CSV table of C-alpha atoms in Angstrom, one decimal:
chain,number,residue,atom,x,y,z
A,10,UNK,CA,-14.4,-15.0,-4.4
A,11,UNK,CA,-14.6,-11.5,-3.6
A,12,UNK,CA,-16.7,-10.7,0.0
A,13,UNK,CA,-17.4,-7.6,1.7
A,14,UNK,CA,-15.1,-4.5,1.5
A,15,UNK,CA,-13.6,-5.1,5.0
A,16,UNK,CA,-11.8,-1.7,4.8
A,17,UNK,CA,-10.2,1.0,2.9
A,18,UNK,CA,-6.4,1.9,3.8
A,19,UNK,CA,-5.5,5.6,3.8
A,20,UNK,CA,-1.9,6.3,4.8
A,21,UNK,CA,-1.5,9.8,6.4
A,22,UNK,CA,1.7,11.7,7.8
A,23,UNK,CA,0.0,12.9,10.7
A,24,UNK,CA,-2.6,10.4,12.3
A,25,UNK,CA,-4.0,13.0,15.3
A,26,UNK,CA,-4.4,15.6,12.7
A,27,UNK,CA,-6.1,13.2,10.3
A,28,UNK,CA,-8.2,11.6,13.2
A,29,UNK,CA,-9.5,15.1,14.1
A,30,UNK,CA,-10.3,16.0,10.5
A,31,UNK,CA,-12.1,12.8,9.8
A,32,UNK,CA,-14.0,13.5,13.3
A,33,UNK,CA,-14.6,16.9,13.7
A,34,UNK,CA,-14.7,18.1,9.8
A,35,UNK,CA,-16.3,15.0,8.2
A,36,UNK,CA,-18.4,14.0,11.7
A,37,UNK,CA,-17.6,10.6,11.3
A,38,UNK,CA,-16.9,7.9,14.3
A,39,UNK,CA,-13.4,7.7,14.7
A,40,UNK,CA,-11.5,5.1,17.4
A,41,UNK,CA,-8.5,6.1,19.4
A,42,UNK,CA,-5.1,5.3,17.7
A,43,UNK,CA,-3.7,1.9,18.3
A,44,UNK,CA,-0.1,1.1,17.8
A,45,UNK,CA,0.8,-2.0,16.2
A,46,UNK,CA,4.6,-2.4,16.6
A,47,UNK,CA,4.8,-5.8,14.9
A,48,UNK,CA,2.9,-4.3,11.9
A,49,UNK,CA,5.1,-0.9,11.9
A,50,UNK,CA,1.7,1.1,11.8
A,51,UNK,CA,-0.4,3.4,13.9
A,52,UNK,CA,-3.9,2.7,13.2
A,53,UNK,CA,-7.1,4.8,13.6
A,54,UNK,CA,-10.5,3.1,12.7
A,55,UNK,CA,-13.1,5.6,10.8
A,56,UNK,CA,-16.5,3.7,11.4
A,57,UNK,CA,-19.1,4.0,8.5
A,58,UNK,CA,-22.3,2.3,8.4
A,59,UNK,CA,-21.3,-0.4,5.8
A,60,UNK,CA,-17.5,-0.9,6.2
A,61,UNK,CA,-14.7,1.3,7.7
A,62,UNK,CA,-11.5,3.4,6.4
A,63,UNK,CA,-8.5,2.7,8.4
A,64,UNK,CA,-6.1,5.6,8.6
A,65,UNK,CA,-2.5,4.6,8.8
A,66,UNK,CA,0.8,6.3,10.1
A,67,UNK,CA,4.0,4.7,9.8
A,68,UNK,CA,5.5,3.5,13.2
A,69,UNK,CA,9.1,2.5,13.5
A,70,UNK,CA,12.2,2.7,11.1
A,71,UNK,CA,11.2,-0.7,9.2
A,72,UNK,CA,7.2,0.4,8.6
A,73,UNK,CA,5.7,-1.2,5.4
A,74,UNK,CA,4.2,2.1,4.5
A,75,UNK,CA,7.3,4.4,4.8
A,76,UNK,CA,8.0,4.2,1.0
A,77,UNK,CA,4.5,5.0,0.3
A,78,UNK,CA,4.3,8.1,2.3
A,79,UNK,CA,7.9,9.1,1.2
A,80,UNK,CA,6.4,8.8,-2.4
A,81,UNK,CA,3.1,10.6,-1.4
A,82,UNK,CA,4.2,13.2,1.2
A,83,UNK,CA,0.3,14.3,2.0
A,84,UNK,CA,-0.6,10.7,2.0
A,85,UNK,CA,-3.2,9.0,0.1
A,86,UNK,CA,-5.4,5.8,-0.4
A,87,UNK,CA,-3.1,2.6,-0.1
A,88,UNK,CA,-5.2,-0.5,-0.6
A,89,UNK,CA,-8.5,-2.0,-0.5
A,90,UNK,CA,-9.1,-5.1,1.8
A,91,UNK,CA,-11.7,-7.5,0.5
A,92,UNK,CA,-12.8,-10.5,2.9
A,93,UNK,CA,-12.7,-14.1,1.5
A,94,UNK,CA,-14.0,-17.3,3.1
A,95,UNK,CA,-11.0,-19.2,2.5
A,96,UNK,CA,-7.9,-17.6,1.7
A,97,UNK,CA,-5.8,-20.8,0.5
A,98,UNK,CA,-8.2,-21.5,-2.0
A,99,UNK,CA,-8.3,-17.7,-3.1
A,100,UNK,CA,-4.7,-18.0,-3.3
A,101,UNK,CA,-4.5,-21.0,-5.3
A,102,UNK,CA,-7.1,-19.6,-7.8
A,103,UNK,CA,-5.2,-16.2,-8.3
A,104,UNK,CA,-1.9,-18.2,-8.7
A,105,UNK,CA,-3.4,-20.5,-11.3
A,106,UNK,CA,-4.8,-17.2,-13.1
A,107,UNK,CA,-1.2,-15.6,-13.2
A,108,UNK,CA,-1.7,-13.1,-10.7
A,109,UNK,CA,1.2,-12.5,-8.1
A,110,UNK,CA,1.1,-12.7,-4.5
A,111,UNK,CA,3.3,-10.6,-2.7
A,112,UNK,CA,6.0,-11.8,-0.1
A,113,UNK,CA,6.5,-15.6,-0.1
A,114,UNK,CA,2.9,-16.5,-0.9
A,115,UNK,CA,2.0,-17.7,2.2
A,116,UNK,CA,-0.9,-16.1,4.3
A,117,UNK,CA,0.4,-13.9,7.3
A,118,UNK,CA,-1.4,-13.1,10.4
A,119,UNK,CA,-2.7,-9.4,9.5
A,120,UNK,CA,-3.3,-6.4,11.9
A,121,UNK,CA,-6.6,-7.9,12.6
A,122,UNK,CA,-5.2,-11.0,13.7
A,123,UNK,CA,-6.6,-12.9,10.8
A,124,UNK,CA,-5.1,-14.3,7.7
A,125,UNK,CA,-4.3,-12.1,4.9
A,126,UNK,CA,-2.4,-11.7,1.6
A,127,UNK,CA,-1.2,-8.8,-0.7
A,128,UNK,CA,-1.8,-8.9,-4.2
A,129,UNK,CA,0.7,-7.3,-6.9
A,130,UNK,CA,-0.7,-4.0,-7.9
A,131,UNK,CA,0.6,-4.2,-11.3
A,132,UNK,CA,-1.7,-7.3,-11.8
A,133,UNK,CA,-4.9,-5.2,-10.4
A,134,UNK,CA,-4.4,-1.7,-12.6
A,135,UNK,CA,-2.3,0.0,-9.9
A,136,UNK,CA,-4.7,-1.0,-7.0
A,137,UNK,CA,-2.9,-2.8,-4.1
A,138,UNK,CA,-5.6,-5.3,-2.9
A,139,UNK,CA,-5.5,-7.3,0.2
A,140,UNK,CA,-7.5,-10.3,0.9
A,141,UNK,CA,-8.4,-11.2,4.7
A,142,UNK,CA,-9.9,-14.6,5.7
A,143,UNK,CA,-12.9,-14.0,8.0
B,20,UNK,CA,-22.1,13.8,8.7
B,21,UNK,CA,-20.5,11.0,6.8
B,22,UNK,CA,-22.8,8.1,5.9
B,23,UNK,CA,-22.3,5.0,4.0
B,24,UNK,CA,-19.2,4.3,1.5
B,25,UNK,CA,-21.5,4.6,-1.5
B,26,UNK,CA,-18.2,3.6,-4.1
B,27,UNK,CA,-14.7,3.7,-4.2
B,28,UNK,CA,-13.6,4.9,-8.0
B,29,UNK,CA,-10.6,3.2,-9.6
B,30,UNK,CA,-9.3,4.7,-12.7
B,31,UNK,CA,-8.0,2.0,-15.1
B,32,UNK,CA,-6.3,2.0,-18.8
B,33,UNK,CA,-8.2,-0.6,-20.2
B,34,UNK,CA,-11.8,-1.2,-18.9
B,35,UNK,CA,-12.4,-4.2,-20.9
B,36,UNK,CA,-9.2,-5.9,-19.1
B,37,UNK,CA,-10.0,-4.5,-15.8
B,38,UNK,CA,-13.8,-6.0,-15.9
B,39,UNK,CA,-12.3,-9.3,-17.0
B,40,UNK,CA,-9.8,-9.3,-14.1
B,41,UNK,CA,-12.5,-8.2,-11.6
B,42,UNK,CA,-14.9,-10.8,-13.0
B,43,UNK,CA,-12.9,-13.9,-13.9
B,44,UNK,CA,-9.5,-13.5,-11.7
B,45,UNK,CA,-11.3,-11.9,-8.6
B,46,UNK,CA,-14.7,-13.6,-9.1
B,47,UNK,CA,-16.8,-10.5,-8.4
B,48,UNK,CA,-19.9,-9.4,-10.1
B,49,UNK,CA,-19.3,-6.9,-12.6
B,50,UNK,CA,-21.8,-4.8,-14.9
B,51,UNK,CA,-21.8,-4.1,-18.4
B,52,UNK,CA,-19.7,-1.2,-19.5
B,53,UNK,CA,-21.6,2.2,-19.7
B,54,UNK,CA,-20.6,5.5,-21.3
B,55,UNK,CA,-21.1,8.6,-19.7
B,56,UNK,CA,-20.2,11.0,-22.2
B,57,UNK,CA,-21.6,14.3,-20.0
B,58,UNK,CA,-19.1,13.1,-17.3
B,59,UNK,CA,-16.2,12.0,-19.5
B,60,UNK,CA,-16.1,8.3,-18.6
B,61,UNK,CA,-16.8,4.8,-19.2
B,62,UNK,CA,-17.8,3.1,-16.2
B,63,UNK,CA,-18.3,-0.8,-15.1
B,64,UNK,CA,-19.9,-1.5,-11.5
B,65,UNK,CA,-18.2,-4.2,-9.3
B,66,UNK,CA,-20.8,-5.3,-6.7
B,67,UNK,CA,-19.7,-6.2,-3.4
B,68,UNK,CA,-22.1,-7.1,-0.7
B,69,UNK,CA,-21.7,-4.1,1.2
B,70,UNK,CA,-20.6,-1.5,-1.2
B,71,UNK,CA,-19.3,-1.1,-4.8
B,72,UNK,CA,-16.3,-0.3,-6.7
B,73,UNK,CA,-16.4,1.8,-9.6
B,74,UNK,CA,-13.9,1.3,-12.6
B,75,UNK,CA,-13.3,4.4,-14.9
B,76,UNK,CA,-11.9,4.9,-18.0
B,77,UNK,CA,-11.5,8.1,-19.5
B,78,UNK,CA,-13.9,9.0,-22.4
B,79,UNK,CA,-13.4,11.9,-24.9
B,80,UNK,CA,-10.8,14.6,-25.0
B,81,UNK,CA,-11.9,16.6,-21.9
B,82,UNK,CA,-12.2,13.7,-19.6
B,83,UNK,CA,-11.9,14.7,-16.0
B,84,UNK,CA,-9.7,11.4,-15.2
B,85,UNK,CA,-7.4,12.0,-18.1
B,86,UNK,CA,-4.7,13.8,-16.2
B,87,UNK,CA,-4.9,11.3,-13.4
B,88,UNK,CA,-4.1,8.4,-15.7
B,89,UNK,CA,-1.4,10.2,-17.5
B,90,UNK,CA,0.2,10.6,-13.8
B,91,UNK,CA,-0.5,6.9,-13.1
B,92,UNK,CA,-0.3,5.0,-16.4
B,93,UNK,CA,-1.0,1.6,-14.8
B,94,UNK,CA,-4.3,3.3,-13.2
B,95,UNK,CA,-4.9,3.5,-9.4
B,96,UNK,CA,-7.5,4.5,-7.0
B,97,UNK,CA,-8.9,7.8,-7.5
B,98,UNK,CA,-11.6,8.9,-4.9
B,99,UNK,CA,-14.0,7.5,-2.2
B,100,UNK,CA,-18.0,8.6,-2.4
B,101,UNK,CA,-19.3,8.7,0.9
B,102,UNK,CA,-23.4,9.5,0.9
B,103,UNK,CA,-24.3,12.3,2.9
B,104,UNK,CA,-27.9,13.3,3.9
B,105,UNK,CA,-27.9,17.0,3.0
B,106,UNK,CA,-25.3,18.0,1.0
B,107,UNK,CA,-25.6,21.7,1.2
B,108,UNK,CA,-25.9,21.5,5.1
B,109,UNK,CA,-22.7,19.5,4.4
B,110,UNK,CA,-21.1,21.8,2.2
B,111,UNK,CA,-21.8,24.6,4.5
B,112,UNK,CA,-20.1,22.8,7.4
B,113,UNK,CA,-17.1,22.1,5.4
B,114,UNK,CA,-16.6,25.4,4.2
B,115,UNK,CA,-17.0,26.6,7.6
B,116,UNK,CA,-14.3,24.5,8.9
B,117,UNK,CA,-12.0,25.7,6.3
B,118,UNK,CA,-12.2,22.9,4.0
B,119,UNK,CA,-12.3,23.7,0.2
B,120,UNK,CA,-14.8,22.6,-2.4
B,121,UNK,CA,-13.8,21.9,-5.9
B,122,UNK,CA,-15.0,24.0,-8.7
B,123,UNK,CA,-17.8,26.8,-8.0
B,124,UNK,CA,-18.6,25.2,-4.7
B,125,UNK,CA,-22.1,24.3,-5.9
B,126,UNK,CA,-23.1,20.7,-6.0
B,127,UNK,CA,-23.4,19.3,-9.3
B,128,UNK,CA,-25.4,16.0,-10.5
B,129,UNK,CA,-23.2,13.3,-10.8
B,130,UNK,CA,-23.0,10.0,-12.5
B,131,UNK,CA,-25.6,8.6,-10.4
B,132,UNK,CA,-28.0,11.5,-11.4
B,133,UNK,CA,-27.9,12.9,-7.6
B,134,UNK,CA,-26.2,16.0,-6.5
B,135,UNK,CA,-22.5,15.5,-5.5
B,136,UNK,CA,-19.2,17.7,-4.5
B,137,UNK,CA,-15.7,16.9,-4.5
B,138,UNK,CA,-13.6,18.3,-1.5
B,139,UNK,CA,-9.8,19.1,-2.2
B,140,UNK,CA,-7.5,16.3,-1.4
B,141,UNK,CA,-4.9,18.6,0.4
B,142,UNK,CA,-7.4,19.2,2.9
B,143,UNK,CA,-8.1,15.5,3.4
B,144,UNK,CA,-4.5,13.8,3.4
B,145,UNK,CA,-4.3,13.1,0.0
B,146,UNK,CA,-7.4,11.6,-0.6
B,147,UNK,CA,-10.0,12.8,-2.8
B,148,UNK,CA,-13.6,12.8,-1.3
B,149,UNK,CA,-16.7,12.9,-3.3
B,150,UNK,CA,-20.1,13.6,-1.3
B,151,UNK,CA,-23.1,12.5,-2.6
B,152,UNK,CA,-26.9,13.4,-1.4
B,153,UNK,CA,-28.9,10.2,-1.6
């Protein structure tokens, strides 16, 4: 079921400072910040040769990552996104195995414009897993 | 400086159960467990098409990941390992930028038999970064 790792998401308190650290200190290729008000985040893409890291800063009052940052004020690794070929087939297999899908169980359109689902971290040893149909 | 993501490390409390979940529930290719007493971990490799996830369970009394698991009893994402071409050049550039290298600042031989360094998570927004010379 799991395909490529599409991205690793890291929540940061200050995306300008984090972009500078990844670009200048770590010497990575870093995009300009993009504000995604409908997803409650500002995102910067750190492009690596085989995948990417997404730096996320909360945007707006209802940001879905605000609680994570309140609990982890320095920031931290937030989730791993795996690509799947068929998100409904993946969802059905997962639910049949007893895994819990967050929200109402239906895929939503994610920040990349593609269908995504999140799996309950308690079912995967503390790791929040996003599945994205590509 | 940063090359490929070599692996994402996830600490788990029960590597047999985690292996089963990644193999059976998530449908990934998962290695047999390997005990690495000199590194204080048992490791399982989850092979993805573009990189790998390493599931780590503490091994022995002095395991370097025991404190993380005590703080995160369910488990959680522990570090990201990036490949670099020249770890001493990377270290010198990082130190000149004010970043802190953990330990005595000298590369150690990591679990893959190659020189590695860890960077202080406070300098990188709560993310523990490993650099591995490949």
